[in-house]
Amino acid sequence: MSATDNALGTATVHPAWLPDAAFAPLGSRRVLVAVGPDAGPVGATVVDEVRRATATHGGSLTVLAPGEALPDAASVRSHDLVLVVASRAHTRGSGAARQVPPPALAEQPPHPNDPLVAAATDGALVATGGVADFSPDMFVRVRAAGTTVVVAGDATGLLYGMHDVVRLGETAFGDCAIDVTDLPVAPVRMLDHWDNIDVHPVMGQVERGYAGGSIFYADGRVREDLSRVAAYARLLGSIGINAVAINNVNVHRTEARLLTDGLADVARVADLFRPHGVRTYLSVSFASPVVLGGLPTSDPADPDVQAWWAAAADRVYATIPDFGGFVVKADSEGQPGPFAYGRDHADGANLLARALRPHGGTVFWRAFVYNHEQDWRDRRTDRARAAYDHFAPLDGRFDDNVVLQVKYGPIDFQTREPISPVLAAMPRTRLAVELQVTQEYTGHQKHVCYLGPLWSQVLGFPLAEDATRDVARIVSGLPGHRDTPSGDLPAGGITAVSNVGDDEFWTGHPLAQANLYAYGRLAWEPEADPVALLDEWIGLTFPGADPRVRETLHTLMDHSWLTYEAYTAPLGVGFMVDPGRMHYGPNVDGYEYSKWGTYHFADRDGIGVDRTVATGTGYTGQYPAPWREMYEDLATCPDELLLFFHHVPYGHVLHSGKTVVQHIYDSRADAVDVVTSWVDAWAALDGLVPDRLHARVTERLAEQVRSATEWRDQVRSYFFRKSGVPDATGRPIY
Ligand code: GCW
């Protein structure tokens, strides 16, 4: 087909949201880059990006090297775009700085580039006060008399500011370009890879991976050719991700050795992430002192164990001085942990934190701890309660270089869950919320399911302090009431499981790239509109495409999460996925009589889990007001979470006016009609997007229709058979 096919006509790697064409507005301009004396490898990346773009699109690049004499004001202003690092970032937390202007740093000596900023902005920036007032990662973009100027406090801020210009395209150079000050809300914006070095007999190379093999590992070792990692690092840097853990939290024997024998390889990976502002982390086994060190114990109280971890951390930092730290899954689904020694999770996390402390490293300690050997006959044990019961009592006991990493819901990345009450219960602990970009429970990247709206709801959910402090503010150390000064609230970050593999399109389903993109952008700015972010992704990924491409992608994707929810498990009850097919496809009773503790309790009269304080497991009591009362009371519990909190008869009438069972019947059938309509809509784009991409999406849509139909028919038939209530619309039931 057409010119848009470019590099994609053959099986090269898809450029995702950074195709050369997306750089045309910037690349056709006269650009001046002044990176400052301490810009390091990230500064070099900015120069390289601009060099490549201007070489491709006919613009020009002037690089002002550190120490070089400043050009006169007229020649500065003869550029269309000036990218400049102005002053050294001071050390305030970035989240706090977004809301509260940092104090002017009068004692800081003027930066050599400050006169350049004054010249480029015609004095505007200096006059308004403050090239010194930058926090890390922050940038300011102003438009002054025909020149667009990006001023950043450090090189990563400049990288982010440059990509902001790329995203804006021509608008960045128009006279109505709006001046902005931008900086991330959360200090850490992380992706976790569940990649194994050895192919696991059940879980494969990438646990819960749906995009081929690992970009890091092949044939039982770290890849020689890491060019995919370099390209991935570039994608991540462009959306503000600044941390990556490169191996599975289930740490098996070979992977455990990354911490010791594998360090040279980890350093090779870290070298590729560093120029994009991304720090490298490892998942480590709590049993490392035994498994790797040959010690008889991994007890946190044992001095030899402490010394072993300290020495291990010393070796890591001798090899990788900017290493981020450890991610740890302990006492969870068979992973070793402190319980074996009668210690608690604060003892365990602090053990590792103290080894990392001298080097500035951080432990991301996961709160995903529950009994996965539970007896389904035991109606009192409720998996939803577990994280809170284990961790809330430990608030205040974690060292300040520990971040507790909490899944957004109390169970496990379901399509719909209430927000984890742990996030409201630990005000003296640094917390991170964990999301799942890989589509374990949302269609395995065979189904179109744009998750931006889900994450936006999670991050914006006003969980704490009388419903004034949302999840994003909790994990970023921001107070609930906007006018309250932040003080020293602990900040952790936002983290998620990556959906990337060595697939030609990175994510298996090409449209699942939008999830990775939206994750990074929401981690940067949780209040962003997820549909606007999708639109941004479309513009970058399909630059110059026929307007029908944009329109159709919105038709397919804007509400695709809700559509997915509508043909799968109803009203927040969760699961109903097939354990035998790695959580793909329907199996209504798949987890009903299992040791994993995820039940719906459907019988002939009704369905749902009674998690109330009054008559159920008491889980609602873990929430602060007003959520505790709202969820406890059937009258105020929101429909979409009804069956998570209550067991109700099939005839119970929802706020929507339908009975529970008729809702189950209707939404399953309606959702399949929606998915079916996508097939023709997508077919009409043939010739308007690259052929290979079109073909891949066509193939996946066919599977989505098949699978959604299977969900519809099984779920509808199951509830008809249980309840005996006919579908009022008379649509087929089997
Ligand atoms: O979502 C579940 C997955 C496991 C995963 C675990 C976790 C890495 O089914 O595959 O293990 O959660 O988050 O640790």
XYZ file of C-alpha atoms and ligand atoms in Angstrom:
748
model
C 0.000 0.000 0.000
C 0.740 3.670 0.375
C 3.559 5.753 1.727
C 2.355 5.259 5.291
C 3.643 1.727 5.025
C 7.258 2.936 5.253
C 9.351 0.756 7.537
C 6.390 -1.451 8.336
C 5.907 -3.012 4.976
C 8.313 -5.653 6.145
C 8.652 -7.291 9.505
C 10.828 -4.638 11.124
C 10.090 -3.479 14.620
C 7.167 -1.098 14.802
C 8.233 2.382 15.965
C 5.179 2.638 18.275
C 4.508 6.298 19.108
C 7.898 7.507 17.924
C 7.881 7.119 14.131
C 10.169 9.551 12.306
C 7.157 11.355 10.888
C 6.013 12.356 14.380
C 9.188 14.454 14.619
C 8.508 16.455 11.455
C 7.323 19.687 13.106
C 10.382 19.805 15.379
C 12.744 18.406 12.771
C 11.964 21.045 10.179
C 12.878 23.893 12.598
C 16.076 25.701 13.486
C 16.866 24.320 16.911
C 19.373 25.461 19.510
C 20.230 23.021 22.283
C 22.202 24.126 25.326
C 22.498 21.245 27.697
C 24.665 22.677 30.436
C 27.782 21.324 32.088
C 26.243 18.428 34.007
C 23.815 17.104 31.418
C 25.382 13.643 31.148
C 24.001 10.855 28.963
C 20.428 12.176 29.041
C 21.608 15.515 27.702
C 23.339 13.625 24.916
C 20.052 11.872 24.130
C 18.308 15.208 23.661
C 21.027 16.318 21.263
C 20.863 13.008 19.371
C 17.086 13.162 19.039
C 17.158 16.677 17.678
C 20.063 15.837 15.376
C 18.218 12.873 13.945
C 14.969 14.795 13.542
C 16.543 17.815 11.884
C 18.619 15.602 9.572
C 15.463 13.752 8.526
C 13.187 16.739 8.120
C 15.479 19.485 6.841
C 15.882 21.648 9.924
C 19.108 22.661 11.596
C 20.774 22.060 14.920
C 23.074 24.311 16.900
C 24.584 22.769 20.002
C 25.961 25.097 22.583
C 28.570 23.152 24.457
C 29.210 23.712 28.156
C 31.554 26.606 28.650
C 31.129 27.926 25.128
C 30.629 31.680 24.804
C 26.985 32.677 24.637
C 25.809 33.926 21.258
C 24.251 37.368 21.126
C 20.534 37.727 21.743
C 19.676 38.182 18.075
C 21.315 34.947 17.028
C 19.659 33.074 19.895
C 16.319 34.386 18.764
C 16.936 33.459 15.157
C 16.092 29.896 16.240
C 12.547 28.516 16.192
C 13.177 26.317 19.199
C 15.611 26.715 22.068
C 16.065 23.793 24.475
C 18.056 24.780 27.517
C 19.029 23.404 30.894
C 19.010 26.431 33.112
C 19.718 25.724 36.694
C 20.519 22.750 38.765
C 17.476 21.048 40.182
C 17.108 21.316 43.896
C 16.001 18.400 45.974
C 12.308 18.928 46.689
C 10.051 15.987 45.929
C 8.620 16.445 42.478
C 5.024 15.705 43.478
C 5.018 18.333 46.176
C 6.538 20.868 43.828
C 3.660 20.479 41.393
C 1.245 21.891 43.929
C 3.352 24.165 46.071
C 5.804 26.573 44.460
C 9.248 25.711 45.768
C 11.110 28.453 47.613
C 13.497 30.541 45.554
C 17.013 29.340 46.058
C 18.699 32.653 46.546
C 21.907 31.064 47.690
C 22.255 29.062 44.498
C 24.833 30.579 42.152
C 23.452 31.663 38.791
C 23.767 28.980 36.172
C 25.931 29.786 33.133
C 22.912 29.308 30.879
C 20.682 31.775 32.712
C 21.637 34.699 30.426
C 20.769 32.455 27.489
C 17.334 31.863 28.971
C 16.908 35.594 29.386
C 17.875 36.161 25.752
C 15.703 33.365 24.382
C 12.618 34.387 26.304
C 13.238 38.069 25.881
C 13.636 38.370 29.617
C 10.182 36.950 30.287
C 11.236 34.002 32.373
C 13.792 35.793 34.468
C 11.382 38.645 35.079
C 8.670 36.308 36.339
C 11.085 35.058 38.800
C 12.519 32.139 38.526
C 14.888 30.027 36.561
C 16.208 28.841 39.884
C 12.852 27.393 40.933
C 13.062 24.044 39.235
C 12.525 20.660 40.746
C 13.899 17.489 39.156
C 12.230 16.470 35.892
C 10.450 19.803 35.541
C 10.318 21.970 32.452
C 8.813 25.258 31.406
C 7.770 25.994 27.842
C 7.191 29.553 26.704
C 6.552 31.159 23.371
C 8.298 34.519 23.049
C 8.284 36.588 19.854
C 8.384 33.729 17.398
C 10.637 31.410 19.373
C 9.534 28.428 21.435
C 11.747 27.993 24.467
C 11.928 24.969 26.717
C 13.798 25.548 29.951
C 14.460 22.637 32.253
C 16.113 22.261 35.599
C 18.029 19.186 34.571
C 18.669 16.998 31.562
C 15.731 14.659 32.177
C 13.448 17.665 32.427
C 14.807 18.755 29.060
C 14.167 15.311 27.561
C 10.577 15.456 28.819
C 10.191 19.005 27.540
C 11.513 18.020 24.121
C 9.014 15.169 23.857
C 6.281 17.534 24.931
C 7.145 19.619 21.880
C 7.027 16.486 19.706
C 3.568 15.622 21.062
C 2.272 19.105 20.427
C 3.560 19.085 16.857
C 2.879 22.259 14.866
C 0.911 23.731 17.757
C 4.159 24.159 19.681
C 5.318 26.665 17.090
C 2.075 28.566 16.662
C 1.488 31.914 18.233
C -1.365 30.571 20.310
C 0.884 27.995 21.965
C 0.138 28.242 25.657
C 3.008 28.637 28.099
C 3.243 25.703 30.459
C 5.049 24.596 33.557
C 5.030 20.849 33.788
C 6.401 18.265 36.143
C 5.433 14.776 37.192
C 3.169 14.177 40.165
C 4.702 10.898 41.313
C 8.453 10.803 41.946
C 8.811 7.195 40.734
C 7.017 6.021 37.569
C 7.941 2.421 37.145
C 7.422 -0.623 34.975
C 7.948 -4.134 36.275
C 8.803 -6.947 33.894
C 7.743 -10.440 34.795
C 10.399 -11.822 32.436
C 12.207 -15.079 33.166
C 15.655 -15.983 31.897
C 14.812 -19.674 31.701
C 11.551 -20.536 30.031
C 9.303 -21.561 32.912
C 7.506 -24.860 32.269
C 4.094 -23.347 33.025
C 4.475 -19.590 32.793
C 6.823 -19.449 29.824
C 9.482 -16.841 29.110
C 7.377 -13.912 30.256
C 4.894 -14.653 33.022
C 1.514 -13.286 31.952
C 3.205 -12.026 28.795
C 1.205 -11.930 25.579
C 3.690 -10.383 23.198
C 6.197 -13.109 22.419
C 9.509 -13.651 24.158
C 11.461 -11.350 26.418
C 13.328 -8.348 25.049
C 15.954 -8.941 27.752
C 16.523 -12.692 27.709
C 16.747 -15.541 25.218
C 18.321 -18.993 25.227
C 18.808 -18.993 28.970
C 20.833 -15.793 29.206
C 20.742 -12.026 28.829
C 20.626 -11.316 25.107
C 23.827 -10.327 23.340
C 21.885 -8.042 21.053
C 19.981 -5.643 23.288
C 18.884 -3.272 20.548
C 15.227 -3.851 21.409
C 15.980 -2.757 24.967
C 17.577 0.432 23.656
C 14.507 1.162 21.540
C 12.241 0.364 24.493
C 14.221 2.685 26.756
C 13.699 5.470 24.241
C 9.937 4.845 24.220
C 9.824 4.886 28.008
C 11.890 8.052 28.363
C 9.543 9.818 25.966
C 6.561 9.274 28.291
C 8.321 9.961 31.563
C 8.885 6.449 32.909
C 11.962 6.580 35.139
C 12.316 3.091 36.642
C 12.253 -0.455 35.300
C 12.581 -3.776 37.116
C 13.930 -6.235 34.599
C 13.009 -9.657 36.012
C 9.987 -11.475 37.342
C 8.917 -10.981 40.958
C 8.684 -14.756 41.084
C 12.437 -15.181 41.273
C 13.540 -18.612 40.153
C 16.993 -20.138 40.503
C 18.674 -18.740 37.393
C 17.148 -15.289 37.750
C 18.240 -15.034 41.396
C 21.815 -14.982 40.137
C 21.366 -11.681 38.333
C 22.185 -10.176 41.713
C 25.606 -11.830 41.779
C 27.090 -13.590 38.748
C 24.794 -11.714 36.365
C 25.790 -8.197 37.370
C 27.861 -7.479 34.287
C 24.811 -8.253 32.177
C 22.555 -6.134 34.336
C 25.055 -3.323 33.861
C 24.741 -3.689 30.081
C 20.988 -3.263 30.402
C 21.341 -0.314 32.795
C 23.679 1.357 30.290
C 20.850 1.352 27.760
C 18.196 2.715 30.122
C 20.393 5.437 31.650
C 20.476 7.791 28.624
C 16.678 7.943 28.778
C 16.457 8.828 32.450
C 15.448 5.312 33.523
C 17.011 3.558 36.520
C 17.314 -0.213 36.586
C 15.951 -2.389 39.414
C 16.128 -6.122 40.090
C 13.564 -8.432 41.622
C 15.425 -10.406 44.257
C 14.677 -13.512 46.248
C 14.345 -13.090 49.981
C 16.140 -16.418 50.265
C 19.235 -15.124 48.449
C 21.566 -15.527 51.440
C 20.732 -19.243 51.425
C 20.336 -19.788 47.701
C 23.267 -17.671 46.535
C 25.365 -17.220 49.649
C 25.226 -20.746 51.068
C 24.201 -19.449 54.510
C 22.008 -21.687 56.670
C 19.333 -18.992 57.101
C 17.849 -15.818 55.596
C 16.598 -14.588 58.984
C 16.608 -10.768 59.042
C 17.869 -10.776 62.618
C 20.960 -12.823 61.781
C 24.131 -10.678 61.546
C 25.596 -12.903 58.818
C 22.466 -12.419 56.750
C 22.677 -8.659 57.214
C 26.328 -8.692 56.225
C 25.561 -10.814 53.181
C 22.980 -8.315 51.903
C 25.269 -5.374 52.610
C 28.079 -6.984 50.632
C 25.693 -7.899 47.812
C 24.487 -4.297 47.586
C 28.079 -3.013 47.660
C 28.920 -5.194 44.659
C 25.843 -4.037 42.768
C 26.709 -0.370 43.225
C 30.348 -0.913 42.405
C 29.116 -2.147 39.029
C 26.045 0.095 38.541
C 26.406 3.311 40.557
C 22.893 4.570 39.745
C 21.154 1.233 40.354
C 17.573 1.824 41.548
C 17.074 -0.960 44.069
C 15.123 -4.149 44.673
C 11.568 -5.306 44.069
C 10.469 -8.057 46.430
C 7.574 -10.494 46.464
C 7.863 -12.249 49.809
C 5.619 -14.787 51.542
C 3.372 -14.680 48.524
C 2.322 -17.527 46.264
C 5.226 -19.677 47.377
C 7.987 -17.045 47.349
C 10.211 -17.115 50.456
C 9.855 -14.403 53.074
C 10.351 -13.351 56.684
C 7.425 -15.410 58.043
C 9.605 -18.532 57.904
C 11.713 -17.008 60.704
C 8.870 -15.624 62.771
C 9.616 -12.080 61.518
C 7.183 -9.667 59.964
C 7.305 -7.797 56.692
C 8.792 -4.655 58.203
C 11.716 -6.743 59.497
C 12.084 -8.266 56.043
C 11.899 -5.051 54.062
C 14.183 -3.135 56.417
C 16.846 -5.818 56.124
C 17.191 -5.095 52.411
C 16.670 -1.361 52.827
C 19.609 -1.099 55.208
C 21.878 -2.786 52.696
C 20.807 -0.341 49.996
C 20.782 2.767 52.164
C 24.473 3.757 51.883
C 24.062 3.760 48.107
C 20.753 5.604 47.855
C 18.764 2.556 46.721
C 15.124 1.767 47.429
C 13.209 -1.431 48.219
C 9.830 -1.855 46.536
C 8.198 -4.375 48.838
C 4.954 -5.873 47.545
C 1.837 -6.041 49.710
C 0.378 -8.905 47.642
C 0.379 -11.320 50.571
C -2.500 -13.732 51.116
C -3.159 -17.369 51.851
C -3.219 -19.215 48.558
C -3.770 -22.529 50.285
C -7.160 -21.693 51.640
C -10.026 -24.175 52.043
C -13.035 -23.074 50.021
C -15.274 -24.572 52.706
C -13.946 -21.998 55.166
C -16.405 -19.151 54.661
C -14.678 -16.820 57.115
C -11.389 -16.431 55.278
C -11.628 -13.619 52.735
C -8.717 -13.046 50.383
C -9.774 -9.409 49.972
C -8.929 -8.733 53.603
C -5.408 -10.133 53.505
C -3.166 -7.224 52.475
C -4.732 -4.853 55.000
C -4.641 -7.427 57.787
C -0.953 -8.091 57.150
C 0.307 -4.574 56.492
C -1.859 -1.902 58.130
C -0.565 -2.805 61.627
C 2.996 -2.227 60.348
C 2.461 1.448 59.466
C 5.378 3.497 60.756
C 7.738 0.542 60.995
C 9.259 0.693 57.508
C 12.556 2.481 56.870
C 12.291 5.540 54.671
C 13.917 3.837 51.698
C 11.155 1.219 51.639
C 8.158 1.709 49.361
C 5.213 -0.607 49.922
C 3.843 -1.588 46.524
C 0.071 -2.153 46.703
C -2.109 -3.581 43.936
C -4.918 -1.161 43.152
C -7.596 -3.561 44.286
C -7.703 -5.979 47.212
C -7.696 -9.093 45.021
C -5.731 -9.216 41.801
C -5.936 -6.807 38.851
C -9.551 -7.639 38.045
C -11.457 -5.706 35.397
C -13.368 -4.055 38.241
C -12.401 -3.957 41.884
C -12.842 -1.468 44.674
C -9.668 0.440 45.561
C -7.401 -1.283 48.059
C -8.077 0.079 51.567
C -4.370 -0.413 52.348
C -3.729 2.806 50.437
C -5.697 4.755 53.047
C -4.434 2.892 56.062
C -0.709 3.639 56.122
C -0.098 7.402 56.336
C 3.392 6.913 57.766
C 4.567 4.597 54.997
C 5.779 5.379 51.491
C 3.228 3.740 49.201
C 3.170 2.921 45.511
C 0.074 1.770 43.662
C 0.568 -1.165 41.288
C -1.366 -1.419 38.022
C -1.242 -4.105 35.349
C -0.580 -3.000 31.787
C -0.222 -6.576 30.617
C -3.738 -7.868 30.047
C -3.806 -10.917 32.294
C -7.470 -10.506 33.191
C -8.488 -8.191 30.383
C -8.149 -10.319 27.279
C -4.469 -11.252 26.871
C -3.842 -8.614 24.219
C -6.162 -10.568 21.956
C -9.033 -8.312 22.972
C -9.113 -4.562 22.413
C -9.267 -3.194 25.947
C -7.999 0.349 26.447
C -7.217 0.598 30.139
C -6.590 4.347 30.431
C -10.098 4.977 31.821
C -9.675 2.266 34.480
C -6.360 3.686 35.691
C -7.686 7.197 35.591
C -10.507 6.124 37.926
C -8.074 4.346 40.212
C -5.641 7.258 40.468
C -8.413 9.801 40.871
C -10.384 7.851 43.467
C -10.715 10.056 46.592
C -10.029 7.281 49.063
C -8.692 9.072 52.126
C -9.233 12.076 54.377
C -12.990 12.432 54.001
C -12.801 11.709 50.316
C -10.440 14.611 49.603
C -7.217 12.695 49.024
C -7.115 10.554 45.928
C -4.808 7.652 45.203
C -2.445 9.726 43.068
C -2.047 12.228 45.903
C -1.476 9.481 48.463
C 1.320 7.842 46.491
C 2.844 11.207 45.584
C 2.948 12.592 49.110
C 0.388 15.314 48.441
C -2.209 16.348 51.007
C -5.934 15.972 50.455
C -7.065 19.535 50.778
C -5.410 21.538 48.080
C -4.781 24.512 50.313
C -2.956 22.526 52.985
C 0.825 22.743 52.778
C 2.272 19.322 52.161
C 4.750 19.076 55.010
C 6.680 15.859 54.813
C 4.161 13.331 53.608
C 5.777 10.102 52.447
C 5.781 9.562 48.677
C 6.280 6.285 46.817
C 5.160 6.254 43.223
C 3.178 4.511 40.545
C 4.170 1.159 39.148
C 2.753 -1.346 36.675
C 3.459 -4.667 35.027
C 4.669 -4.126 31.471
C 2.908 -5.575 28.416
C 5.942 -5.653 26.128
C 7.724 -8.559 24.455
C 9.872 -9.224 21.407
C 6.828 -9.093 19.142
C 7.076 -6.981 15.989
C 4.437 -4.620 17.427
C 5.879 -4.771 20.965
C 2.534 -5.690 22.548
C 1.077 -8.469 20.384
C -2.098 -6.525 19.724
C -0.906 -3.317 18.081
C -3.643 -1.307 19.792
C -2.361 -2.466 23.192
C 0.544 -0.053 22.646
C -1.935 2.615 23.685
C -2.062 1.056 27.148
C 1.676 1.371 27.624
C 1.558 4.938 26.367
C -1.388 5.923 28.559
C 0.182 4.319 31.599
C 3.297 6.473 31.302
C 1.336 9.628 30.627
C -1.077 9.026 33.521
C 1.786 8.242 35.873
C 3.126 11.668 34.889
C -0.216 13.433 35.119
C -2.939 11.360 36.808
C -5.577 13.991 36.153
C -5.131 13.822 32.395
C -8.206 12.794 30.411
C -7.600 9.208 29.253
C -9.472 9.712 26.006
C -7.349 12.781 25.254
C -4.273 10.640 25.899
C -5.606 8.048 23.497
C -6.053 10.786 20.950
C -2.464 11.892 21.540
C -1.292 8.309 21.000
C -3.260 8.042 17.769
C -1.755 11.280 16.461
C 1.803 10.167 17.180
C 1.417 6.572 16.034
C -0.439 7.346 12.817
C 0.921 10.774 11.844
C -0.788 12.316 8.862
C -3.307 9.484 8.607
C -6.732 9.865 7.048
C -9.180 11.290 9.654
C -11.163 8.056 9.515
C -8.295 6.332 11.313
C -8.641 8.576 14.341
C -12.417 8.311 14.321
C -12.457 4.526 14.056
C -9.854 4.056 16.756
C -11.967 6.137 19.116
C -15.004 4.017 18.217
C -13.139 0.832 19.028
C -11.144 1.960 22.004
C -12.723 4.777 24.050
C -15.156 2.512 25.916
C -13.483 -0.816 25.254
C -12.738 -1.419 28.946
C -16.428 -1.081 29.809
C -17.340 -3.272 26.853
C -14.916 -5.945 28.040
C -16.387 -5.733 31.530
C -19.886 -6.054 30.085
C -19.289 -9.457 28.484
C -17.194 -10.949 31.298
C -17.766 -11.285 35.085
C -20.705 -9.118 36.202
C -21.060 -6.319 38.765
C -17.621 -6.521 40.358
C -17.740 -10.180 41.302
C -14.481 -10.842 39.429
C -12.644 -13.843 38.001
C -14.851 -16.401 36.175
C -11.770 -16.833 33.975
C -10.380 -20.206 33.020
C -7.516 -21.358 35.268
C -6.671 -24.053 32.740
C -6.131 -21.496 29.979
C -3.940 -19.071 31.925
C -6.949 -16.895 32.844
C -8.200 -16.589 29.278
C -11.830 -17.110 28.372
C -14.849 -17.937 30.528
C -15.074 -20.547 33.257
C -17.749 -19.346 35.641
C -16.863 -21.826 38.367
C -13.160 -21.871 37.559
C -12.180 -20.541 40.993
C -15.289 -21.533 42.907
C -13.937 -24.541 44.732
C -10.252 -23.694 44.701
C -7.512 -22.900 47.176
C -6.981 -19.402 45.714
C -10.009 -17.909 47.412
C -11.899 -16.122 44.682
C -15.573 -17.047 44.802
C -18.952 -15.795 43.595
C -21.209 -18.095 45.675
C -23.903 -18.310 43.015
C -26.752 -20.661 43.937
C -30.346 -21.005 42.767
C -31.402 -17.883 44.693
C -28.645 -15.354 44.242
C -25.010 -14.384 43.808
C -22.215 -12.288 45.326
C -19.862 -12.186 48.290
C -21.092 -10.767 51.559
C -18.180 -8.646 52.699
C -20.173 -6.464 55.077
C -19.386 -5.915 58.726
C -22.947 -6.726 59.706
C -23.273 -10.187 58.224
C -20.215 -10.922 56.101
C -16.447 -11.074 56.224
C -16.072 -7.569 57.627
C -14.000 -6.323 54.719
C -16.023 -3.100 54.353
C -14.764 -2.175 57.815
C -11.256 -1.724 56.398
C -12.347 1.448 54.568
C -12.384 4.951 55.956
C -15.558 7.037 55.877
C -17.518 7.619 53.729
C -16.636 4.473 51.780
C -17.158 2.076 54.672
C -20.780 3.144 55.065
C -21.397 3.432 51.336
C -20.196 -0.097 50.563
C -21.795 -1.613 53.657
C -25.273 -0.445 52.725
C -26.991 -2.190 49.852
C -28.896 0.986 49.115
C -25.749 3.049 48.484
C -23.326 0.456 47.148
C -22.602 1.314 43.492
C -24.013 -1.156 40.956
C -20.662 -1.926 39.371
C -19.322 -3.225 42.702
C -22.520 -4.701 44.078
C -21.516 -8.361 43.921
C -18.078 -7.637 45.323
C -19.691 -6.458 48.561
C -23.072 -8.160 48.781
C -24.818 -11.455 48.175
C -28.178 -10.607 46.626
C -31.129 -12.439 45.089
C -31.288 -12.520 41.311
C -34.380 -10.342 41.465
C -32.586 -7.555 43.360
C -33.201 -4.296 41.527
C -30.115 -2.264 40.659
C -29.926 1.524 40.695
C -30.186 1.206 36.943
C -33.718 -0.179 37.405
C -32.910 -3.670 36.108
C -32.803 -6.848 38.129
C -29.379 -8.380 38.669
C -30.118 -11.352 36.448
C -31.607 -9.292 33.630
C -28.570 -7.020 33.807
C -26.333 -10.082 33.445
C -28.332 -11.250 30.433
C -28.560 -7.875 28.725
C -25.088 -6.500 29.094
C -23.426 -9.729 27.939
C -25.518 -9.793 24.769
C -25.274 -6.054 24.056
C -21.509 -6.062 24.509
C -21.027 -8.799 21.941
C -23.076 -6.769 19.462
C -20.694 -3.861 20.073
C -17.587 -5.978 19.535
C -19.067 -7.480 16.390
C -19.643 -4.012 14.967
C -15.921 -3.246 15.337
C -15.015 -5.817 12.728
C -16.545 -3.868 9.834
C -15.394 -0.547 11.230
C -11.815 -1.808 11.263
C -12.116 -3.466 7.854
C -12.913 -0.042 6.390
C -9.423 1.138 7.379
C -7.778 -1.276 4.968
C -5.242 0.747 3.012
C -5.300 3.618 5.504
C -2.939 2.075 8.035
C 0.118 -0.119 7.413
C -0.871 -3.473 5.962
C 0.791 -5.670 8.537
C -0.751 -3.707 11.359
C -4.148 -3.889 9.713
C -3.863 -7.617 9.265
C -2.775 -8.200 12.860
C -5.688 -6.246 14.299
C -8.114 -7.990 11.924
C -6.939 -11.375 13.133
C -7.226 -10.358 16.803
C -10.689 -8.864 16.348
C -11.941 -12.150 14.934
C -10.694 -13.881 18.075
C -12.244 -11.202 20.270
C -15.643 -11.761 18.671
C -15.300 -15.514 19.097
C -14.195 -15.250 22.713
C -16.745 -12.590 23.675
C -19.486 -14.770 22.179
C -18.253 -17.677 24.270
C -18.348 -15.467 27.392
C -21.845 -14.286 26.540
C -23.263 -17.723 25.965
C -21.630 -19.376 28.958
C -22.441 -16.642 31.446
C -26.027 -16.200 30.261
C -26.665 -19.939 30.180
C -25.014 -20.489 33.553
C -27.263 -17.984 35.290
C -30.361 -19.178 33.515
C -29.640 -22.717 34.618
C -28.908 -21.616 38.207
C -31.826 -19.250 38.595
C -34.467 -20.564 36.219
C -35.342 -16.952 35.430
C -35.962 -16.471 31.711
C -34.359 -13.625 29.767
C -37.104 -11.034 29.284
C -35.767 -10.202 25.829
C -36.009 -13.814 24.661
C -32.526 -13.863 23.188
C -31.029 -17.359 22.891
C -29.836 -19.176 25.983
C -28.423 -22.677 25.898
O -1.784 -11.693 39.033
C -1.171 -12.754 39.686
C -0.596 -13.573 38.598
C 0.745 -14.197 38.892
C 1.650 -13.118 39.475
C 1.021 -12.610 40.755
C 1.792 -11.449 41.348
C 3.999 -12.830 39.175
O -1.543 -14.554 38.240
O 1.243 -14.704 37.694
O 2.949 -13.575 39.702
O -0.285 -12.149 40.541
O 1.365 -10.312 41.164
O 2.782 -11.662 42.009
